[in-house]
Coordinates of C-alpha atoms in Angstrom, one line a residue:
M9 CA -9.3 57.4 74.3
S10 CA -8.6 60.8 73.0
I11 CA -9.1 64.2 75.0
I12 CA -10.0 67.6 73.5
T13 CA -8.7 70.5 75.6
S14 CA -9.2 74.2 74.2
A15 CA -8.6 77.2 75.8
D16 CA -11.6 78.7 73.9
V17 CA -15.4 78.5 75.2
G18 CA -17.4 79.2 71.9
I19 CA -19.4 76.5 70.9
P20 CA -18.7 74.7 67.6
T21 CA -19.4 75.4 64.3
P22 CA -22.6 73.6 63.1
E23 CA -20.0 72.8 59.5
L24 CA -17.8 71.9 61.8
M25 CA -20.2 69.4 64.2
E26 CA -21.4 67.6 60.5
A27 CA -17.9 66.6 59.9
M28 CA -18.3 65.5 63.3
G29 CA -20.5 63.9 63.5
K30 CA -19.5 62.0 60.0
L31 CA -15.9 60.5 61.4
A32 CA -18.1 60.0 64.5
D33 CA -20.1 57.6 62.4
R34 CA -17.2 56.2 60.3
E35 CA -15.3 54.9 62.9
I36 CA -18.1 53.1 64.9
K37 CA -19.2 51.2 61.5
A38 CA -15.3 50.4 61.0
G39 CA -15.7 49.2 64.7
R40 CA -12.8 51.1 66.6
M41 CA -15.3 54.0 67.7
I42 CA -16.1 52.7 70.6
D43 CA -17.8 56.3 72.8
T44 CA -17.4 59.7 71.9
G45 CA -19.7 62.2 74.3
G46 CA -19.3 66.1 74.9
L47 CA -18.6 67.8 78.6
M48 CA -19.8 70.0 79.8
P49 CA -18.5 73.5 81.4
M50 CA -16.3 73.1 84.4
A51 CA -18.6 75.6 86.1
T52 CA -21.2 72.7 86.3
G53 CA -18.7 69.9 88.3
A54 CA -16.9 69.2 90.7
R55 CA -13.4 67.6 91.9
V56 CA -12.5 65.2 94.3
S57 CA -9.4 65.5 95.5
I58 CA -7.1 64.0 98.1
K59 CA -4.1 66.0 100.6
G60 CA -2.8 65.3 103.4
G61 CA -5.5 62.4 103.9
K62 CA -8.5 64.6 104.0
L63 CA -10.9 64.6 101.0
N64 CA -11.7 67.6 99.7
V65 CA -14.7 68.9 96.9
L66 CA -14.6 71.5 95.3
D67 CA -17.4 72.9 92.9
G68 CA -16.2 74.8 89.5
P69 CA -15.2 76.5 88.1
F70 CA -11.9 75.8 89.3
V71 CA -10.1 78.9 89.7
E72 CA -6.6 77.1 88.4
A73 CA -7.7 75.8 84.9
K74 CA -7.2 78.2 81.7
E75 CA -8.8 74.7 79.6
V76 CA -11.8 73.8 78.5
I77 CA -11.6 70.2 78.5
G78 CA -15.5 70.1 76.0
G79 CA -14.8 66.5 75.0
Y80 CA -13.6 62.3 74.4
A81 CA -13.8 59.3 71.9
I82 CA -12.5 56.3 73.0
S83 CA -11.8 54.4 70.6
E84 CA -9.9 50.4 70.0
F85 CA -6.9 50.8 67.4
Q86 CA -3.9 48.1 66.6
N87 CA -1.4 50.5 67.2
K88 CA -0.3 54.2 68.6
E89 CA -0.1 55.7 65.2
E90 CA -3.4 54.3 64.2
A91 CA -5.1 56.8 67.1
V92 CA -2.6 59.4 66.3
A93 CA -4.0 59.5 62.3
L94 CA -7.2 59.4 63.3
A95 CA -6.6 62.3 66.2
V96 CA -5.2 64.6 63.1
E97 CA -8.2 63.7 61.2
F98 CA -9.7 65.3 63.9
M99 CA -8.8 68.7 64.5
Q100 CA -8.0 69.4 60.9
L101 CA -11.7 69.5 60.9
H102 CA -11.3 72.3 63.0
I103 CA -8.5 73.7 60.7
D104 CA -11.1 73.2 58.3
F105 CA -14.5 74.2 59.3
M106 CA -13.5 76.5 62.7
P107 CA -11.2 79.1 61.1
G108 CA -9.2 80.5 64.5
W109 CA -10.1 77.9 66.8
E110 CA -7.5 76.7 69.5
G111 CA -6.8 73.7 70.9
T112 CA -5.4 70.4 72.0
C113 CA -6.5 66.6 71.4
E114 CA -4.1 64.4 73.3
V115 CA -4.7 60.4 72.9
R116 CA -3.8 58.0 75.4
P117 CA -4.0 54.8 76.1
F118 CA -6.0 52.9 78.9
F119 CA -4.4 51.2 81.5
T120 CA -4.8 47.2 81.0
S121 CA -3.1 44.7 83.9
D122 CA -0.5 43.6 81.8
M123 CA 1.6 47.0 82.1
E124 CA 3.8 48.1 83.6
G125 CA 4.5 51.7 84.6
A126 CA 2.2 53.2 84.3
C127 CA 1.8 55.2 87.0
D128 CA 5.4 56.7 86.4
P129 CA 5.2 59.8 84.2
H130 CA 8.1 58.3 81.9
A131 CA 6.4 55.4 80.8
V132 CA 6.2 54.6 76.3
A133 CA 3.7 53.1 75.8
V134 CA 4.3 50.3 73.8
A135 CA 0.8 49.0 71.7

């Protein structure tokens, strides 16, 4: 899974949207991309947390947030290198079609039952 975050809340240019659409179409046809989508601003969401054994619901926007999670893509790759290569290609589209935009594309594997140390923040992903 890749998650896109940015402090820039600007709307993607039509050229970037078209380029991202072509990339997604190619990856879906190749059978590597399973799902993708954009996310609405934090003001439209809520955060449910547990502290001291009590549930707390906080409507957005979340005051601590400095970045927006703008979208995600779920893909299936043979290894981490393939996932990172697609993330690099995706981010290059932003350089090409939305100059000045700054953000991050985070690549994270899904947890499976055969993984050890999934809750260890220092765990090393194994492909």
